[in-house]
PDB file of C-alpha atoms in Angstrom:
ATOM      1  CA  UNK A   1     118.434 128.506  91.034  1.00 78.00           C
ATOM      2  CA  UNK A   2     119.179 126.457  87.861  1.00 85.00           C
ATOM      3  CA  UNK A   3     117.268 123.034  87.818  1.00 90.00           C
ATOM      4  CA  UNK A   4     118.327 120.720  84.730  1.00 93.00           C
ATOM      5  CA  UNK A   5     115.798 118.290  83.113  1.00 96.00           C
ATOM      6  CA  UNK A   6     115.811 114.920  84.128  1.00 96.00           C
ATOM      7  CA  UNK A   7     115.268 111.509  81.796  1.00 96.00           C
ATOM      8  CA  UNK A   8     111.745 111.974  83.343  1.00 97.00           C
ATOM      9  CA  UNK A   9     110.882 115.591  81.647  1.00 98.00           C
ATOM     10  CA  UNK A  10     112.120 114.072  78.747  1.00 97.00           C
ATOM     11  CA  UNK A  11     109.319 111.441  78.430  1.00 98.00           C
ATOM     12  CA  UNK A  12     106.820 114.141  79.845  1.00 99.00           C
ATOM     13  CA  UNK A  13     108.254 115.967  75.813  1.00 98.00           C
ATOM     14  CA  UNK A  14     106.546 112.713  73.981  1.00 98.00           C
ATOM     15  CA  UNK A  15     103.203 115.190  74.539  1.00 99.00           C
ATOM     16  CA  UNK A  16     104.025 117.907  73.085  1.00 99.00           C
ATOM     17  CA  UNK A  17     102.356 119.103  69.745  1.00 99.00           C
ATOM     18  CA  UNK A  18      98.690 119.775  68.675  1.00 99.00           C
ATOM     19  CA  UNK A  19      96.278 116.800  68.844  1.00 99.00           C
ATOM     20  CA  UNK A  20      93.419 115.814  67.839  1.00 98.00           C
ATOM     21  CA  UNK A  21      91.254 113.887  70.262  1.00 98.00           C
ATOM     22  CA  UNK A  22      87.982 111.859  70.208  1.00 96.00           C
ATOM     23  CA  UNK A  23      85.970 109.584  72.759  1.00 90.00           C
ATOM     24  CA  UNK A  24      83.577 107.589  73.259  1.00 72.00           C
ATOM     25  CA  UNK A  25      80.245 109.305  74.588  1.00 55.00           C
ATOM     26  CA  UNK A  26      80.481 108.428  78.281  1.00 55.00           C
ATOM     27  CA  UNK A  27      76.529 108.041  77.875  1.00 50.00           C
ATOM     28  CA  UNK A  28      76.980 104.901  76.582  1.00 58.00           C
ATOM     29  CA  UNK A  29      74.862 105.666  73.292  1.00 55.00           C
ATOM     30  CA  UNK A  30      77.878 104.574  71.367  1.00 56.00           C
ATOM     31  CA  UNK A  31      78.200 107.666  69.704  1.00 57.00           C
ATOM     32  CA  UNK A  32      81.228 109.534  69.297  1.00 60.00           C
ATOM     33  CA  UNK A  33      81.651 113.063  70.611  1.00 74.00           C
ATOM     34  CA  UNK A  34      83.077 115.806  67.983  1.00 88.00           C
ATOM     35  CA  UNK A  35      86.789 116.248  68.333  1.00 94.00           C
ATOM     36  CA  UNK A  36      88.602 118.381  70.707  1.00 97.00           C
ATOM     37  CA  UNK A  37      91.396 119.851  69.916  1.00 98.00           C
ATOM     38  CA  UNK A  38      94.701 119.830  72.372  1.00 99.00           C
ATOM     39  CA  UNK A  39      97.773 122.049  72.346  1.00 99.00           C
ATOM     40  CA  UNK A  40     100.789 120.966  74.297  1.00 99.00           C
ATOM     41  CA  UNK A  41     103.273 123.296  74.779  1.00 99.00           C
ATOM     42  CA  UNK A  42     106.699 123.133  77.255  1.00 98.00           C
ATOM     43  CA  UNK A  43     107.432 125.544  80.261  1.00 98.00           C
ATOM     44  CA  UNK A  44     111.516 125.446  79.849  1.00 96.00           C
ATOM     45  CA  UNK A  45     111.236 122.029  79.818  1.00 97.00           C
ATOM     46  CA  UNK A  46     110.205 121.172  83.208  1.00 98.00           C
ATOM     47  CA  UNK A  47     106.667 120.788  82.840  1.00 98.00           C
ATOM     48  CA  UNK A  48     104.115 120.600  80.260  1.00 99.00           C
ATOM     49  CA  UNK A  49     100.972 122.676  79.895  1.00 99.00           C
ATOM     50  CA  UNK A  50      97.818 120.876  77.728  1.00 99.00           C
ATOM     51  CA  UNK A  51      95.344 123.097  77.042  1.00 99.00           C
ATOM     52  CA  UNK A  52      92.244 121.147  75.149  1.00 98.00           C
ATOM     53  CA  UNK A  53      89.290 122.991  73.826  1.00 98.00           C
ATOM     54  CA  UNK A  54      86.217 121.665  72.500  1.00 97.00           C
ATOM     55  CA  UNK A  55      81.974 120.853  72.167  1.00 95.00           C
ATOM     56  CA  UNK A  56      80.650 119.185  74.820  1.00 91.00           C
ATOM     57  CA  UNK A  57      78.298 117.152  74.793  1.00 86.00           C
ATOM     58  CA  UNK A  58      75.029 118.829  74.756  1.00 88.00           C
ATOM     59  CA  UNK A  59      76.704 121.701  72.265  1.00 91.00           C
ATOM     60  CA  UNK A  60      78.296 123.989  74.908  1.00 94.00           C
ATOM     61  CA  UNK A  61      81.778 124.962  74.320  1.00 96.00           C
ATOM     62  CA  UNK A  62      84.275 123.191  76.958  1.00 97.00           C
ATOM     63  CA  UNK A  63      87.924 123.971  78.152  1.00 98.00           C
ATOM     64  CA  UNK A  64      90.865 121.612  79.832  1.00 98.00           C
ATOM     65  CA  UNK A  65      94.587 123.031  81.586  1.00 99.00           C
ATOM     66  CA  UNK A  66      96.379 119.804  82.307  1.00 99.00           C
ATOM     67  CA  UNK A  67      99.704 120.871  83.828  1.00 99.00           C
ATOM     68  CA  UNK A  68     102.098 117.820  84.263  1.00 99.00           C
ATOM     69  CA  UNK A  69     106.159 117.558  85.566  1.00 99.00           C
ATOM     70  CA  UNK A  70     108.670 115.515  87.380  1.00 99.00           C
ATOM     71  CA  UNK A  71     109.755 116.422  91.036  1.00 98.00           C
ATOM     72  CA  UNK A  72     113.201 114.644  91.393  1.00 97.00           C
ATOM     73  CA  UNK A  73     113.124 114.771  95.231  1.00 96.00           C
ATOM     74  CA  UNK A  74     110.331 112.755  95.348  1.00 98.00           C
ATOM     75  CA  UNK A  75     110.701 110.539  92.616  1.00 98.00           C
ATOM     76  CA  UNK A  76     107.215 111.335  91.642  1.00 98.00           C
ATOM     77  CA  UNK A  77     105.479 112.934  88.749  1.00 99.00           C
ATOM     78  CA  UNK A  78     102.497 115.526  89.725  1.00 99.00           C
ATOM     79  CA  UNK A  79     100.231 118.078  88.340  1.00 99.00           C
ATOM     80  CA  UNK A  80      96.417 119.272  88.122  1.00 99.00           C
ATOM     81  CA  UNK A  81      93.656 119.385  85.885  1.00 98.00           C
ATOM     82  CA  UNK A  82      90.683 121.812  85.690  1.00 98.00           C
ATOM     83  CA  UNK A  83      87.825 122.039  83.318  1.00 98.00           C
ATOM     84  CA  UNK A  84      85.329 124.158  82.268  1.00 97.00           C
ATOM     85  CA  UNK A  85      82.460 121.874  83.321  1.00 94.00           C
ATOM     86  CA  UNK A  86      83.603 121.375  86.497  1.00 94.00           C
ATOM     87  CA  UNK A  87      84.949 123.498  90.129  1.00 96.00           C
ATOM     88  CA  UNK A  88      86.437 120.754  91.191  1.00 96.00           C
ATOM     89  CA  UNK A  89      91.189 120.715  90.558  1.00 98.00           C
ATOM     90  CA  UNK A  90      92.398 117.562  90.521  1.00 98.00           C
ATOM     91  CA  UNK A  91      95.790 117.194  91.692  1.00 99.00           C
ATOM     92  CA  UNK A  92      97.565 114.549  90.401  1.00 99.00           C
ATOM     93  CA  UNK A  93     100.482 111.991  91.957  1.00 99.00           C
ATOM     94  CA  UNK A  94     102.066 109.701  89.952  1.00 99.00           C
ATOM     95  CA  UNK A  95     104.053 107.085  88.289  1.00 99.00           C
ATOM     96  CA  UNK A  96     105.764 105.719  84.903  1.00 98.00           C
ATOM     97  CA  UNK A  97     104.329 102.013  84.861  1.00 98.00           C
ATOM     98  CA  UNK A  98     106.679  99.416  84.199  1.00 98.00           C
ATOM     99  CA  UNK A  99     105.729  99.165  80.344  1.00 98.00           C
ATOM    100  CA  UNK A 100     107.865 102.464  79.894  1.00 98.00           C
ATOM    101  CA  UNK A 101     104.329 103.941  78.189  1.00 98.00           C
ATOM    102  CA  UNK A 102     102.188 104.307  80.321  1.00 99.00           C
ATOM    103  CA  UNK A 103     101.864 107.076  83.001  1.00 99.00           C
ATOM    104  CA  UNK A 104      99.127 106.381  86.011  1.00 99.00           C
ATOM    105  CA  UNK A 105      97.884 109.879  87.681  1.00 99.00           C
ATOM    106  CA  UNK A 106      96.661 109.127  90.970  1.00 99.00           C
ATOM    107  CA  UNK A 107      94.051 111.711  92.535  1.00 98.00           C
ATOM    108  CA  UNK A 108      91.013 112.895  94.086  1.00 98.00           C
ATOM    109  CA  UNK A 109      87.802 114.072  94.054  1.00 96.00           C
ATOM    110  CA  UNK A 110      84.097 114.308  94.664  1.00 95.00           C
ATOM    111  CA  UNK A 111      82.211 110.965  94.007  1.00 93.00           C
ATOM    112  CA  UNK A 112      79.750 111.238  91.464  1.00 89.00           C
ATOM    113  CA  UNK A 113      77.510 108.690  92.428  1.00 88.00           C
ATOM    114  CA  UNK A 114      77.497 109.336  96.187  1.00 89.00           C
ATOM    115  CA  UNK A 115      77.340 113.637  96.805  1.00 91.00           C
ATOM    116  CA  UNK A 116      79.169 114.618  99.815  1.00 92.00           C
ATOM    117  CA  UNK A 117      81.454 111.704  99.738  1.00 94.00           C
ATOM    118  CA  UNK A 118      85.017 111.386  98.024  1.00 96.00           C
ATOM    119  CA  UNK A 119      86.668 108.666  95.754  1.00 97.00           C
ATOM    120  CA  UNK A 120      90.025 107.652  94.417  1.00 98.00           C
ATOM    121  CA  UNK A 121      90.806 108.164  90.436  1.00 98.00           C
ATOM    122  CA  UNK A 122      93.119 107.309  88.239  1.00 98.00           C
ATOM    123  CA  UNK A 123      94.189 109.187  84.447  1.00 98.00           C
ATOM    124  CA  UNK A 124      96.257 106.674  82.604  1.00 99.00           C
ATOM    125  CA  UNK A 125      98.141 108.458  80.038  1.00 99.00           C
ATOM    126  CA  UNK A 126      99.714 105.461  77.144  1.00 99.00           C
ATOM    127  CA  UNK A 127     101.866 106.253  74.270  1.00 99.00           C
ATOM    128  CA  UNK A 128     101.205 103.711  71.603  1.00 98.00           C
ATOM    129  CA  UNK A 129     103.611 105.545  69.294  1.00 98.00           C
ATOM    130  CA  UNK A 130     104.959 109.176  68.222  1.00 97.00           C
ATOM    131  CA  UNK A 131     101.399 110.291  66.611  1.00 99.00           C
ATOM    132  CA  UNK A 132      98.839 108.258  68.747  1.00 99.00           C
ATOM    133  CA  UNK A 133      98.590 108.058  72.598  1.00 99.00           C
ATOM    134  CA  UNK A 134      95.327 107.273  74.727  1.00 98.00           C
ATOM    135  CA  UNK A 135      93.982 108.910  77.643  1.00 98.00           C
ATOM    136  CA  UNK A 136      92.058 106.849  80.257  1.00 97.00           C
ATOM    137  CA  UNK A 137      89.984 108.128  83.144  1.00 97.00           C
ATOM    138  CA  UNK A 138      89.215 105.480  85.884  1.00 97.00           C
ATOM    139  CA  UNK A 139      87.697 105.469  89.381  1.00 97.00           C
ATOM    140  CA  UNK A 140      88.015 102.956  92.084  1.00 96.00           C
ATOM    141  CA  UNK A 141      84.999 101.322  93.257  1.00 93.00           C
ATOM    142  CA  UNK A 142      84.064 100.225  96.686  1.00 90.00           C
ATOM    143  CA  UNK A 143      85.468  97.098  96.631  1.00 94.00           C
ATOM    144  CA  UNK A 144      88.950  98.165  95.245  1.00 95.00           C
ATOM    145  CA  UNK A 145      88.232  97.144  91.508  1.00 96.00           C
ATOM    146  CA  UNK A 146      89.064 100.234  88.945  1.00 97.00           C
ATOM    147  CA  UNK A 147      86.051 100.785  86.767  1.00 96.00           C
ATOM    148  CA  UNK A 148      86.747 103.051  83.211  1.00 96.00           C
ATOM    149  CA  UNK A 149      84.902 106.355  82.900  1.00 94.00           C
ATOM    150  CA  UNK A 150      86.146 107.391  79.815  1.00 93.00           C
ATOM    151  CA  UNK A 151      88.522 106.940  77.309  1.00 96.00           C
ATOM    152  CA  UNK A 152      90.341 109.052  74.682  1.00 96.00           C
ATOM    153  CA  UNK A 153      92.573 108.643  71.430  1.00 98.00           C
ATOM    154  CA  UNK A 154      94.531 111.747  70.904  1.00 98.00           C
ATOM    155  CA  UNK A 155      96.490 111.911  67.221  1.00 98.00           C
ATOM    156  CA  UNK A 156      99.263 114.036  66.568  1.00 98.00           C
ATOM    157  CA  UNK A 157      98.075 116.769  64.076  1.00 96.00           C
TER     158      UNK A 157
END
């Protein structure tokens, strides 16, 4: 079976490359972590597969897998997410927002603040141009209000 890219892969290939990415300590101390480091890489052009590696915070070493494509039957873009700190795989649904730039990951998971309970998340994924893009982790609160987790710059190496 031969399945052809669609304009949808295509912006999925804006990712692609090695970058460099830092954040905000989601502590709130207002210290910045050290850098990760992110390799994109392209699986025939259908999906992409991130692989980030890094210090966490604390000094242990941490690992990402981000794997992210199009599904033209569904209209729909989808893929997962694992770390090395974590046992939990997200598995993403999602959409291009209007703004052409921005692409909103729907999942989820266990809710950190209540064990034994679930809650909805949201990655946001913005290109501000070729070299910079931002990654933005958000979970939705009780009353239906989104409330940031953590956010990311990632620059093109």
């Amino acid at each position: 079976m031969k399945v052809e890219p669609q304009e949808e892969h295509r912006w999925l290939e804006q990712l692609l490359g090695e970058w460099t990415i830092t954040s905000e300590d989601s502590t709130g101390s207002g210290e910045d972590s050290q850098p990760w480091i992110e390799n994109v890489r392209s699986m025939h052009r259908l999906w992409v597969v991130c692989e980030g590696e890094g210090i966490m915070p604390g000094g242990s070493p941490g690992q990402t897998l981000m794997t992210l494509g199009y599904n033209p039957e569904t209209k729909r873009y989808l893929g997962t997410w694992v770390g090395s700190m974590m046992t939990h795989m997200w598995v993403y649904d999602g959409v291009i927002e209007d703004d052409g730039k921005t692409l909103a990951l729907n999942c989820e998971g266990p809710d950190f603040e209540n064990p034994g309970r679930t809650a909805r998340y949201q990655d946001r994924i913005t290109l501000i141009d070729a070299n910079r893009r931002t990654l933005t982790a958000r979970v939705q609160t009780e009353n239906g209000d989104w409330k940031e987790m953590m956010s990311a710059e990632y620059r093109r190496r």
